[in-house]
XYZ file of N, CA, C and O in Angstrom:
828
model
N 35.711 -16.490 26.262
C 35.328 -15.646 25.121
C 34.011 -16.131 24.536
O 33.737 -17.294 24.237
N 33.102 -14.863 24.398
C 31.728 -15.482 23.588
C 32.282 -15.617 22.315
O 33.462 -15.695 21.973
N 31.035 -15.636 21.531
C 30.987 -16.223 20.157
C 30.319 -15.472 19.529
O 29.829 -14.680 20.333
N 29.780 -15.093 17.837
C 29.086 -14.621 16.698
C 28.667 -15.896 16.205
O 29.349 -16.856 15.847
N 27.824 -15.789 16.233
C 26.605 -16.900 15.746
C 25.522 -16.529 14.471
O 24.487 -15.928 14.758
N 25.748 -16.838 13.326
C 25.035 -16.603 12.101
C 24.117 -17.435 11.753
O 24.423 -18.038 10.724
N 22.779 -17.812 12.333
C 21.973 -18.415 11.473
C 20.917 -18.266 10.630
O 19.849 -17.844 11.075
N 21.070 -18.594 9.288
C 20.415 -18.213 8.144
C 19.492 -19.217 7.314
O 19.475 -20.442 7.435
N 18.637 -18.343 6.341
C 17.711 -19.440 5.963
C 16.960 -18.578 4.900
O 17.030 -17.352 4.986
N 16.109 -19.281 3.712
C 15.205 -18.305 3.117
C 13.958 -18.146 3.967
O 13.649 -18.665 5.039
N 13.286 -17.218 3.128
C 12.800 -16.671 3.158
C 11.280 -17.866 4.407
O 10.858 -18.961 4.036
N 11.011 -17.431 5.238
C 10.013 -18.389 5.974
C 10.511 -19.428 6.318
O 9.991 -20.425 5.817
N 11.438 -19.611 7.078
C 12.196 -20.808 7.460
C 11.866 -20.534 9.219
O 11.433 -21.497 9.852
N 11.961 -19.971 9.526
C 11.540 -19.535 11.075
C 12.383 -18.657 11.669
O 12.328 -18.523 12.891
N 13.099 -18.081 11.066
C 14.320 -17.474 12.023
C 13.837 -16.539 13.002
O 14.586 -16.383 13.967
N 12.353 -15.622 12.984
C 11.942 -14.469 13.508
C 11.690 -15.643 14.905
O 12.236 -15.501 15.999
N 10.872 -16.628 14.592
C 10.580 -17.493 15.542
C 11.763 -18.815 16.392
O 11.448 -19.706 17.181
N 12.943 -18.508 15.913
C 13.897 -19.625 16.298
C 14.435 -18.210 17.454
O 14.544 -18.484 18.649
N 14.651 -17.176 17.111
C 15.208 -15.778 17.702
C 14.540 -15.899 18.860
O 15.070 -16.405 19.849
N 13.202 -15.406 18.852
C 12.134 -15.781 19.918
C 11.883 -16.513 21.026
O 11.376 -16.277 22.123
N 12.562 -17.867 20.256
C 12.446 -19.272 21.534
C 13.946 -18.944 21.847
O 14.259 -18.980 23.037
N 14.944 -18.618 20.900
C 16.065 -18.506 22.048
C 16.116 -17.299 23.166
O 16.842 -17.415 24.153
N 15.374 -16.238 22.971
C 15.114 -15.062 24.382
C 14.571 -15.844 25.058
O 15.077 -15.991 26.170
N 13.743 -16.407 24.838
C 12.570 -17.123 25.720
C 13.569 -18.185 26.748
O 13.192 -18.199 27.920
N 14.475 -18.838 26.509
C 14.789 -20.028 26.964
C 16.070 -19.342 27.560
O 16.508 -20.109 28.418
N 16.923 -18.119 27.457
C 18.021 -17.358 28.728
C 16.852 -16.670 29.215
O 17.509 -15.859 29.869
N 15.792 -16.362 29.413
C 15.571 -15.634 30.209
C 14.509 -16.712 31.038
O 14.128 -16.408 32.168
N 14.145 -17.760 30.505
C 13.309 -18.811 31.408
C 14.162 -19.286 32.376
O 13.745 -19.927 33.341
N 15.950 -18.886 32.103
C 17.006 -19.325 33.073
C 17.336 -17.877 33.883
O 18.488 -17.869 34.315
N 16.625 -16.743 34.158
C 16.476 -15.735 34.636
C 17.418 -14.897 34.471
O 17.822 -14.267 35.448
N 18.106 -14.656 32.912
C 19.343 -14.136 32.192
C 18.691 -13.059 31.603
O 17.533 -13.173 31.199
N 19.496 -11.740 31.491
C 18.728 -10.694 30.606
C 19.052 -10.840 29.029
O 20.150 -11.331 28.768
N 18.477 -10.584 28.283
C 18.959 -10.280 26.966
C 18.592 -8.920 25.978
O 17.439 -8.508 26.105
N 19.177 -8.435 25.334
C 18.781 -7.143 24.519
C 18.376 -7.983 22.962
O 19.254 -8.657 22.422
N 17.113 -7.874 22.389
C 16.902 -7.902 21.301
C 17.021 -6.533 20.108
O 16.101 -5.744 20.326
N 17.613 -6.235 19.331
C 17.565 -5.508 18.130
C 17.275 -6.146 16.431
O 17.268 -7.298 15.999
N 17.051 -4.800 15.758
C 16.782 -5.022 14.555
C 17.028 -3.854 13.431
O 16.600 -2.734 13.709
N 17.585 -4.018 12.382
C 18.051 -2.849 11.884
C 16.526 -1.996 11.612
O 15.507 -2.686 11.645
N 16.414 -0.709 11.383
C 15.354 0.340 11.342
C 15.076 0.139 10.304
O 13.930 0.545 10.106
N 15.669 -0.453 9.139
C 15.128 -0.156 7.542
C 13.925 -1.361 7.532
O 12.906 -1.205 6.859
N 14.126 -2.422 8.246
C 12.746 -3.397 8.727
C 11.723 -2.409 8.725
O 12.325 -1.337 8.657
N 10.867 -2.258 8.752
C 9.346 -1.383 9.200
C 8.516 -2.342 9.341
O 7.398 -1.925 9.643
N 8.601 -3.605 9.237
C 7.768 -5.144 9.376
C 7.343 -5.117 11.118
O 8.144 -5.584 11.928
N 6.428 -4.710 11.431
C 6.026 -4.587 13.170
C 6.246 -3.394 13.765
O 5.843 -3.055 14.878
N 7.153 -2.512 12.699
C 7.611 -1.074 12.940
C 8.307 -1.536 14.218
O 9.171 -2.268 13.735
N 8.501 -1.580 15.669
C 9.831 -1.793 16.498
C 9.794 -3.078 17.186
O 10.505 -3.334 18.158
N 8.587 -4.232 16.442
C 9.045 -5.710 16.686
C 9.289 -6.892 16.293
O 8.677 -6.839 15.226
N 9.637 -7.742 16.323
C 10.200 -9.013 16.081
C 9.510 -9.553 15.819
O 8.955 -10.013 16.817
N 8.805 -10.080 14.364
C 7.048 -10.612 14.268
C 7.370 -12.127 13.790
O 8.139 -12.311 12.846
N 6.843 -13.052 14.375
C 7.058 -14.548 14.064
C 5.701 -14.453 13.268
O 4.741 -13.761 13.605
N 5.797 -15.462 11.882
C 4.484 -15.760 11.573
C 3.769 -16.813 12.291
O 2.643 -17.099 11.883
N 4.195 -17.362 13.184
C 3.078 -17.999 13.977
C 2.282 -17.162 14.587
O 1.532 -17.880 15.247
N 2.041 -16.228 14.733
C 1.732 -15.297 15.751
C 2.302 -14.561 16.964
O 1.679 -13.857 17.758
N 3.649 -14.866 16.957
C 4.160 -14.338 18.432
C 5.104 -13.117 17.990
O 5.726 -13.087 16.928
N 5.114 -12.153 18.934
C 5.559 -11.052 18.716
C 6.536 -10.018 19.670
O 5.911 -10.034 20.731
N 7.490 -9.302 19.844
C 8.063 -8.479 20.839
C 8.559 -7.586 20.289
O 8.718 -7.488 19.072
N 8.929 -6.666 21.282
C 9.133 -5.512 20.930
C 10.802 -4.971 21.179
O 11.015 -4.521 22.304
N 11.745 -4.985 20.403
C 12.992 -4.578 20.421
C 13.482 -3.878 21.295
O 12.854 -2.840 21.499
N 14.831 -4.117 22.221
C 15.021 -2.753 22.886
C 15.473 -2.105 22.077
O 14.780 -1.100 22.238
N 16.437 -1.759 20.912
C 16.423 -0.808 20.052
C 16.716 -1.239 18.589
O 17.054 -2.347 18.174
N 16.515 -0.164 17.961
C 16.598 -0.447 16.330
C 18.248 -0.331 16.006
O 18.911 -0.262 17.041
N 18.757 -0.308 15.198
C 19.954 -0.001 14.151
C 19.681 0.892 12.943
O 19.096 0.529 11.923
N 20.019 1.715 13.110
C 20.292 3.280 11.683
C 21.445 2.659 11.037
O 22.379 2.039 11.545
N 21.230 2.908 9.976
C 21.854 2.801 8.654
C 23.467 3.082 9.013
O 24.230 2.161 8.719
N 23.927 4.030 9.497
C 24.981 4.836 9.928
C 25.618 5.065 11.813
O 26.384 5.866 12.348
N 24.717 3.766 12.353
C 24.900 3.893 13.590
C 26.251 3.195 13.822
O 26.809 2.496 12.976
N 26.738 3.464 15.099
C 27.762 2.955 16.017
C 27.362 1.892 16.799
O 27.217 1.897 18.021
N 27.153 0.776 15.856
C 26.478 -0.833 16.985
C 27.178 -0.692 17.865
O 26.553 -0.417 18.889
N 28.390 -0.754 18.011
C 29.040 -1.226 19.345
C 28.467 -0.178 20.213
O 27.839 -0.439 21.239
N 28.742 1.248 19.690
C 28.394 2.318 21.065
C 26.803 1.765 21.386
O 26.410 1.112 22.353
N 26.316 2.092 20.634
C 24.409 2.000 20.541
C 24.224 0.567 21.674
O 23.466 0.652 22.640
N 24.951 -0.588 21.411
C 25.130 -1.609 22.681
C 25.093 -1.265 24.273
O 24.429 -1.279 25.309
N 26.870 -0.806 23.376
C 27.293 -0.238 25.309
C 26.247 0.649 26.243
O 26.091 0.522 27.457
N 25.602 1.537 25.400
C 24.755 2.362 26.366
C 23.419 2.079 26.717
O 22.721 2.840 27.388
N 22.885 0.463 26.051
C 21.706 -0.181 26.451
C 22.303 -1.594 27.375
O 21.516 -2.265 28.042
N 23.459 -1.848 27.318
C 23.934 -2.628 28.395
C 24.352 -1.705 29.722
O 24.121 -2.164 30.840
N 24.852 -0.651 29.602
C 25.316 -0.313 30.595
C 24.045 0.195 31.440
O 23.984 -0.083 32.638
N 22.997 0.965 30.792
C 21.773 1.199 31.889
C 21.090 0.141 31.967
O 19.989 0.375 32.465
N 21.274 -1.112 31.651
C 20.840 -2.245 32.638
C 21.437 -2.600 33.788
O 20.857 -2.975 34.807
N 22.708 -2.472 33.613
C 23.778 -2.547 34.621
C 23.731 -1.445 36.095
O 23.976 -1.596 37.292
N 23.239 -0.220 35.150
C 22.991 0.620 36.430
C 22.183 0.561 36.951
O 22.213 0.622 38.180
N 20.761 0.374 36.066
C 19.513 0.208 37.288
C 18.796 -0.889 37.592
O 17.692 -0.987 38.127
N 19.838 -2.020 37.037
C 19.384 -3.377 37.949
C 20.608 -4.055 38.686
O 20.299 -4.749 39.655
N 22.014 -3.953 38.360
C 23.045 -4.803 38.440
C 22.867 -6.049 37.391
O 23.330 -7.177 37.556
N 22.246 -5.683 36.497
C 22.088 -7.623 35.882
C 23.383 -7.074 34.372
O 23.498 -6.051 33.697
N 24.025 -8.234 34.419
C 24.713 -8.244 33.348
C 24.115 -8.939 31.928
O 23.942 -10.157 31.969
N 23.838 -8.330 30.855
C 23.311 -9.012 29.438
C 24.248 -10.185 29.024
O 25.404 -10.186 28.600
N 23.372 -11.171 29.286
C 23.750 -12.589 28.735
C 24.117 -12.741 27.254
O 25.135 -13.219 26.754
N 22.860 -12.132 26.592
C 23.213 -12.298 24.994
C 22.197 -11.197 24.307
O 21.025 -10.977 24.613
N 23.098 -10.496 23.160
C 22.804 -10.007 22.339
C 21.870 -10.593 20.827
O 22.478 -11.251 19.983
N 20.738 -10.339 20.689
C 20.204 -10.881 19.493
C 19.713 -9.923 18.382
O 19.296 -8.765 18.393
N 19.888 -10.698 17.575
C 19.795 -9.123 15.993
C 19.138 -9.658 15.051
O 19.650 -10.485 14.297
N 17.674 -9.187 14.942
C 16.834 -9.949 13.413
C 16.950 -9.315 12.572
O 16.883 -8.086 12.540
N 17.196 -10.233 11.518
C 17.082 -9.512 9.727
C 18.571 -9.037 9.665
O 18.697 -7.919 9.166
N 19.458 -9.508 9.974
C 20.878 -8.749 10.246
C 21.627 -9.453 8.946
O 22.763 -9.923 8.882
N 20.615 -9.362 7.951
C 21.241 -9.029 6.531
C 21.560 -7.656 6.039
O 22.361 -7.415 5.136
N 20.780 -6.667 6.790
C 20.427 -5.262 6.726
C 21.387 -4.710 6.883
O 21.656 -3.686 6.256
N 22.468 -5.450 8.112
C 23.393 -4.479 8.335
C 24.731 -4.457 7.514
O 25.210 -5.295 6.750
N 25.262 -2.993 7.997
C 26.784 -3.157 7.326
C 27.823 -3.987 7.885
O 27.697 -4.767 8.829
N 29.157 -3.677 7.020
C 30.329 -4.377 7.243
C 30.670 -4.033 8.875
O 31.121 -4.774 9.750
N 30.311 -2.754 8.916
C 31.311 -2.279 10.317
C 30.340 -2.680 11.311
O 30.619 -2.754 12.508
N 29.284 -2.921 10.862
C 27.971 -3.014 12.186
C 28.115 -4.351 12.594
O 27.785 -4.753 13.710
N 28.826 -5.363 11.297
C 29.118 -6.746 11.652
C 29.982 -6.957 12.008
O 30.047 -8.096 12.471
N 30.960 -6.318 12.070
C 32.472 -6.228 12.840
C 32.260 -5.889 14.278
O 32.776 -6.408 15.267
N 31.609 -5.155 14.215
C 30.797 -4.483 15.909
C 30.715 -5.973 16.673
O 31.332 -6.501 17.598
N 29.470 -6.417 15.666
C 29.137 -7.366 16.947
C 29.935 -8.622 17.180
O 29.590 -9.313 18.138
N 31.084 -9.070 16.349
C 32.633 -9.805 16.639
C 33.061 -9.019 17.698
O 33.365 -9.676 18.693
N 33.170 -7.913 17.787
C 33.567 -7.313 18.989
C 33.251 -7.843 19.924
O 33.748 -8.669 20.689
N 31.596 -6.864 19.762
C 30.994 -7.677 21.034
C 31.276 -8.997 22.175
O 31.556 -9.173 23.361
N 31.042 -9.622 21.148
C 30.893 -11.179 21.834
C 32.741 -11.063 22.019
O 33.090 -10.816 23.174
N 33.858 -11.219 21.008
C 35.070 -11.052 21.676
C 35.436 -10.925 22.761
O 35.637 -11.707 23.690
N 35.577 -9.223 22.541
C 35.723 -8.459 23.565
C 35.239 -8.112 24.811
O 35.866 -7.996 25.864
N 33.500 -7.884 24.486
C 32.582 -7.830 25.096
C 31.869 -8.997 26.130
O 31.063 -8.760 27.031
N 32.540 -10.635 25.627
C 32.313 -11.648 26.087
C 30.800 -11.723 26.405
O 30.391 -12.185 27.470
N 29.825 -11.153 25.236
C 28.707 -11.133 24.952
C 28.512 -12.381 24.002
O 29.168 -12.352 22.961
N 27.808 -13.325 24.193
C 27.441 -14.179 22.913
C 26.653 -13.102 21.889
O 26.025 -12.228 22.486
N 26.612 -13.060 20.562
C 25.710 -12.676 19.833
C 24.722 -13.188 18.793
O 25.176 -13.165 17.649
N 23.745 -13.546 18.892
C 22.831 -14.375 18.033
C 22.265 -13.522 16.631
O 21.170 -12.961 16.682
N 23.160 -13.474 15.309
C 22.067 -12.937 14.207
C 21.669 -13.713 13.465
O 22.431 -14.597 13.072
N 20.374 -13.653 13.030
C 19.823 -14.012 12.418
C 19.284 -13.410 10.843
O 19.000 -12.216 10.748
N 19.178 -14.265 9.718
C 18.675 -13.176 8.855
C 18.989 -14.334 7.489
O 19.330 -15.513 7.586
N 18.715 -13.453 6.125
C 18.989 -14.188 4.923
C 19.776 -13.789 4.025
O 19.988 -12.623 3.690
N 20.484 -15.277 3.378
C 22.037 -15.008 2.625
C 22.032 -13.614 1.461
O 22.656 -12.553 1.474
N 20.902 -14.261 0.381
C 21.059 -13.473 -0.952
C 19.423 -13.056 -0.989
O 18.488 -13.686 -0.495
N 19.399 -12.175 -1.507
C 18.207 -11.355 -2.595
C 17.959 -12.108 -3.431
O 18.523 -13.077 -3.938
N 16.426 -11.241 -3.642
C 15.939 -12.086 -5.172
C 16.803 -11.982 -6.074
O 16.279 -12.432 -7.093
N 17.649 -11.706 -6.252
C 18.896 -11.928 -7.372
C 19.599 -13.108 -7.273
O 20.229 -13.523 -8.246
N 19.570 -13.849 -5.972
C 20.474 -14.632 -5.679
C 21.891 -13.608 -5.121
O 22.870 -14.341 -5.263
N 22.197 -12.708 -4.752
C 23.370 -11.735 -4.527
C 23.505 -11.528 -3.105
O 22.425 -11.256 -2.579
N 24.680 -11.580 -2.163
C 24.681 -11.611 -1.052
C 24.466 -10.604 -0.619
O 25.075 -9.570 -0.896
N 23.213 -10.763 0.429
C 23.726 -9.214 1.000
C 24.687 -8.542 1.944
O 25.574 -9.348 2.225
N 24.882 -7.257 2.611
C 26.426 -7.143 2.467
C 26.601 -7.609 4.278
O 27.627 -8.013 4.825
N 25.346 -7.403 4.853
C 25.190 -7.858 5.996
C 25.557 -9.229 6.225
O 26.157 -9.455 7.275
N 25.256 -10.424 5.260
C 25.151 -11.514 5.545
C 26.619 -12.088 4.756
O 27.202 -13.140 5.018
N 26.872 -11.422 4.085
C 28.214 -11.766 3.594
C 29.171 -11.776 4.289
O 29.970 -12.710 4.344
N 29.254 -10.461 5.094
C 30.288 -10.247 6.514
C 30.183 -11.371 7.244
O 31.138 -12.147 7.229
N 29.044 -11.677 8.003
C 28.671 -12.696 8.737
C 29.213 -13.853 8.444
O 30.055 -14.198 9.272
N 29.030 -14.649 7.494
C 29.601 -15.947 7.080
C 31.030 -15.996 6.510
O 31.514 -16.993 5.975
N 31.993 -14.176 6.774
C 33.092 -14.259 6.669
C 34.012 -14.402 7.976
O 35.096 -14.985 7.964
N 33.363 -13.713 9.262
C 33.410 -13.905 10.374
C 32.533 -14.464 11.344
O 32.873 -14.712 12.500
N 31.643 -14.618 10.969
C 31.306 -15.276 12.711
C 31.709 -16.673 12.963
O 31.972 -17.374 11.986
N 31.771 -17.057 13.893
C 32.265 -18.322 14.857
C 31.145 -19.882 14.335
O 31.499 -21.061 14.329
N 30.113 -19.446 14.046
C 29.346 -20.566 14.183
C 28.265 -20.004 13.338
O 27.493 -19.088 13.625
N 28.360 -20.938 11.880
C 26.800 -21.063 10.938
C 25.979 -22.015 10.559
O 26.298 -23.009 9.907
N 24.744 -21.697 11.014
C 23.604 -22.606 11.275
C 22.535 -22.608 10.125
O 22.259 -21.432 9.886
N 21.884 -23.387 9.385
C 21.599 -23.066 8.105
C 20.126 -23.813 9.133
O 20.007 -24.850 9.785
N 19.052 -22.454 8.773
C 17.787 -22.909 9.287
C 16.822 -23.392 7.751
O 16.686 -22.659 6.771
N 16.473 -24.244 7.841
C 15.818 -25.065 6.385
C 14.487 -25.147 6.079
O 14.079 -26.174 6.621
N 13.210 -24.367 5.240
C 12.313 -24.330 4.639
C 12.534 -25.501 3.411
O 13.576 -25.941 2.928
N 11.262 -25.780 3.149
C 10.680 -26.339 1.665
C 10.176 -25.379 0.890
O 9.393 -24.491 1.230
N 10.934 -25.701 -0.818
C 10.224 -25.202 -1.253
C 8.317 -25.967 -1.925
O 7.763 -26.943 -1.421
N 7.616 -24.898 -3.423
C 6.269 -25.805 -3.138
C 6.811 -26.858 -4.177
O 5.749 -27.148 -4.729
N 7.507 -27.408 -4.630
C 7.660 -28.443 -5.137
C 8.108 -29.669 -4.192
O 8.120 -30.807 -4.662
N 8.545 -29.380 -2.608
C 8.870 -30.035 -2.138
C 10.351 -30.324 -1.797
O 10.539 -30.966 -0.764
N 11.373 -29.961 -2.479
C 12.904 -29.736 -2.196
C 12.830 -28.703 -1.285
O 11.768 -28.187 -0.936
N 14.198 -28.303 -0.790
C 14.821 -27.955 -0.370
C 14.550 -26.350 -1.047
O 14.625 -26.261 -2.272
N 14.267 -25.214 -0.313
C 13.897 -23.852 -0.670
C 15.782 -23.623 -0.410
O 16.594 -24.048 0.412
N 15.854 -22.503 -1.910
C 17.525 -22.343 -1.346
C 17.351 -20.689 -1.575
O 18.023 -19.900 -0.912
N 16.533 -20.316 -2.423
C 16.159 -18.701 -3.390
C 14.979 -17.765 -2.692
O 14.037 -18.297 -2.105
N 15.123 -16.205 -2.815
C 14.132 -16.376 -2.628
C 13.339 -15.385 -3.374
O 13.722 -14.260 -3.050
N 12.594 -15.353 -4.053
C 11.812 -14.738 -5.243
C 10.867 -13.831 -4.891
O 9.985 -14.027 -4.054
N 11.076 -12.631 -5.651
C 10.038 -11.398 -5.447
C 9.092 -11.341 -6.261
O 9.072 -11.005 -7.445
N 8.451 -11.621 -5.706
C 6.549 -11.195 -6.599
C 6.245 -9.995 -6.272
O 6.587 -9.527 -5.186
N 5.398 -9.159 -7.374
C 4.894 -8.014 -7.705
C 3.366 -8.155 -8.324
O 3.085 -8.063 -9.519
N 2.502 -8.384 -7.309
C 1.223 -8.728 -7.429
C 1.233 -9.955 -8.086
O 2.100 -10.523 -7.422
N 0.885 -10.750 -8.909
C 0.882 -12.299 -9.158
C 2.618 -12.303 -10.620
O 3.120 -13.181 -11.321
N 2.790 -11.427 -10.486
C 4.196 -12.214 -11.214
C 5.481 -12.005 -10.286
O 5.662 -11.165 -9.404
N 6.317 -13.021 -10.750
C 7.595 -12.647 -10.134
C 8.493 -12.158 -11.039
O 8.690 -12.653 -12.148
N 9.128 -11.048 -10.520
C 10.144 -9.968 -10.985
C 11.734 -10.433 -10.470
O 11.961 -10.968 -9.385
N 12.480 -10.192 -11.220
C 14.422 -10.503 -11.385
C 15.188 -9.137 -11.648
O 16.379 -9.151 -11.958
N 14.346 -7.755 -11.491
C 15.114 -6.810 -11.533
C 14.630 -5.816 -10.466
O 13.644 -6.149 -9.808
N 15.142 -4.778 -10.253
C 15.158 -3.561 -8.964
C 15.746 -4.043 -8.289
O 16.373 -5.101 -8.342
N 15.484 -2.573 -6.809
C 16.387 -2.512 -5.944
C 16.637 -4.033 -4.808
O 15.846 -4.935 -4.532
N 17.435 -3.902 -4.558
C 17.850 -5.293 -3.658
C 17.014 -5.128 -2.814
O 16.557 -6.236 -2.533
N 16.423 -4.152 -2.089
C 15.697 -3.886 -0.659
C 14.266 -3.127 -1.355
O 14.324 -2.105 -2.038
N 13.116 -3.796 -1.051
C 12.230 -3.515 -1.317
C 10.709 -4.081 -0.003
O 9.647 -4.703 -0.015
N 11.560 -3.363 0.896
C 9.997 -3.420 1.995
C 9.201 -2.422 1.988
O 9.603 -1.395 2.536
N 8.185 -2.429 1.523
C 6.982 -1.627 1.705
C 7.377 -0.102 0.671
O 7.076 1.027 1.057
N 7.916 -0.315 -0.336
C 8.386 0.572 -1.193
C 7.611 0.304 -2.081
O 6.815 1.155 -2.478
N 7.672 -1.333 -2.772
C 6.593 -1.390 -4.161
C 5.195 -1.906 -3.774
O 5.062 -2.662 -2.812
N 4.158 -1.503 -4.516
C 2.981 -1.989 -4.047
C 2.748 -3.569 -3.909
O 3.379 -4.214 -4.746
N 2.105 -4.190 -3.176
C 1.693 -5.598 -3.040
C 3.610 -6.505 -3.618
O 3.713 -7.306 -4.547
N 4.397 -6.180 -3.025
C 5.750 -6.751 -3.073
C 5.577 -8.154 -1.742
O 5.209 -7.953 -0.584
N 5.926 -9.401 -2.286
C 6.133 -10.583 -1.751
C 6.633 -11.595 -1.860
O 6.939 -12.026 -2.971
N 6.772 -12.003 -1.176
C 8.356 -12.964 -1.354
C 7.925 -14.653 -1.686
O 6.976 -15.239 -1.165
N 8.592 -15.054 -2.377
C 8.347 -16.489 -2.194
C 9.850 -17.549 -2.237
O 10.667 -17.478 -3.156
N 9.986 -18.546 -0.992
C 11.066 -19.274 -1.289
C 10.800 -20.186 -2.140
O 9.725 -20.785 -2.172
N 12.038 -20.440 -3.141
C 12.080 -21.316 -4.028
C 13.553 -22.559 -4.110
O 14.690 -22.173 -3.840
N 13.286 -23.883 -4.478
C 14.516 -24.268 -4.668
C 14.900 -23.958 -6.146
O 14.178 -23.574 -7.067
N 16.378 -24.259 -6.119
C 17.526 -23.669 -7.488
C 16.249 -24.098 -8.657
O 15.733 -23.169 -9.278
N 16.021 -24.789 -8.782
C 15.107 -25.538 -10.187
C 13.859 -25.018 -10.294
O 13.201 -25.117 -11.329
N 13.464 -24.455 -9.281
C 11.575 -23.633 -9.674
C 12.016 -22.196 -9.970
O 11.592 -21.233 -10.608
N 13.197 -22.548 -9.110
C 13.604 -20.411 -9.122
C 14.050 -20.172 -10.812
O 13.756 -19.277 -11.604
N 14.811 -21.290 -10.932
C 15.085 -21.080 -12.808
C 14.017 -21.154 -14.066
O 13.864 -20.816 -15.240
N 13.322 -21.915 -12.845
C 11.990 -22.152 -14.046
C 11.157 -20.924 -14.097
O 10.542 -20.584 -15.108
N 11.155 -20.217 -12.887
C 10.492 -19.020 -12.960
C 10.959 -17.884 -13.701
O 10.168 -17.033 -14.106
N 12.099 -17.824 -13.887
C 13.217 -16.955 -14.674
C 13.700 -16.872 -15.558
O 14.149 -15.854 -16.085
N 13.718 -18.266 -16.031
C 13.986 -18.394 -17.304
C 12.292 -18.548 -18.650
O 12.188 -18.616 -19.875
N 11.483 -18.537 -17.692
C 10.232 -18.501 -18.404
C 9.850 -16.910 -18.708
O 9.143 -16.466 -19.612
N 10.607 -16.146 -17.570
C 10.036 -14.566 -17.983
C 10.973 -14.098 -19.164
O 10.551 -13.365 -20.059
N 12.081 -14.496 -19.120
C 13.222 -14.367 -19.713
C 12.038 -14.767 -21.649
O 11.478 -14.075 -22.500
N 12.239 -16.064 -21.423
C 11.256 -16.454 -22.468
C 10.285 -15.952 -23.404
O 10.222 -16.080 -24.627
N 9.380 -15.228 -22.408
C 8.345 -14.207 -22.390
C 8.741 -13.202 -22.930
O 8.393 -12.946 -24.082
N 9.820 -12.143 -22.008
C 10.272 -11.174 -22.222
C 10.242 -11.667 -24.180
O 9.399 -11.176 -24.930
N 11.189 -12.555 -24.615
C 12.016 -12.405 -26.239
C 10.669 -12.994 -26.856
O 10.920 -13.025 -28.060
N 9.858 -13.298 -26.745
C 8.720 -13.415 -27.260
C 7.587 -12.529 -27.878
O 6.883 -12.638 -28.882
N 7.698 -11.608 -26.872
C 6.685 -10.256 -26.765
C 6.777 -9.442 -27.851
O 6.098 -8.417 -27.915
């Protein structure tokens, strides 16, 4: 039986690039693999962008409302038909994005499917609030791997904070890619993230 494999991290910790070297290293052992990513990403529009510079291109996306498991079966099975190669492992970036059932899917998968599955992605929002993707995940999968950034004070980045041109903001929608203007992220540990929050907070009763 494969496994569900959750490893997580804030915000710039490497996960686009830990994803990357693991395709790289089953298929340097001449293994196929399917990379995906949910569609609400638009970050590379259909690829996998490491900030080091390295980049690929998904075999398919995830809709909001899709059937992971089916949407699988029918990109494993036409590998199967027009090569004979069986998919070694399934990999999924940003798979905070997805839903409950899309994360149940890929327990399947690897289960049933005796697919390993590798997601990758991050716990909570700038709120600190789980998202519902990553919540599933660390309720089921088999194995969690906590990938580790600094924050700029030097601890341990645990948060991760939305800036809105040079301030950082603690309210709106949980998902905000390419919706608000100049929107960017910064990881923080527990103690800068409060200091940042509790100073707007400050501000705010001041004004």
């Amino acid at each position: 039986m494969a496994k569900l494999y959750f490893r997580y991290g804030a915000m710039n910790s490497g996960k686009s690039t830990a994803l990357l070297q693991a395709a790289f290293n089953y298929e340097e052992r001449g293994q196929r693999v399917l990379l995906a990513k949910p569609s609400i990403d638009v970050k590379g529009d259909r690829q996998i962008v490491s900030r080091l510079g390295v980049s690929r291109d998904v075999d398919f996306t995830i809709g909001r409302g899709d059937d992971l498991g089916a949407v699988f079966a029918t990109h494993r099975d036409a590998i199967a038909d027009a090569t004979g190669e069986r998919v070694a492992c399934l990999l999924v970036d940003e798979a905070q994005f997805l839903s409950d059932d899309q994360v149940d899917a890929l327990l399947r998968i690897a289960v049933q499917g005796d697919v390993p599955v590798l997601a990758y992605g991050i716990r909570t929002d700038f709120q600190t609030v789980a998202f519902p993707g990553s919540r599933r995940l660390l309720e089921v999968a088999h194995s969690l791997e906590e990938l580790k950034t600094i924050c700029r004070c030097g601890r341990k980045a645990l948060f991760n904070a939305r800036r809105v041109g040079d301030r950082f903001v603690f309210d709106g929608e949980q998902v905000a890619i390419d919706t608000i203007f100049d929107v960017t992220y910064e990881s923080l540990c527990a103690s800068c993230y409060f200091e940042e929050s509790d100073g707007q907070l400050t501000e705010h009763l001041t004004a």
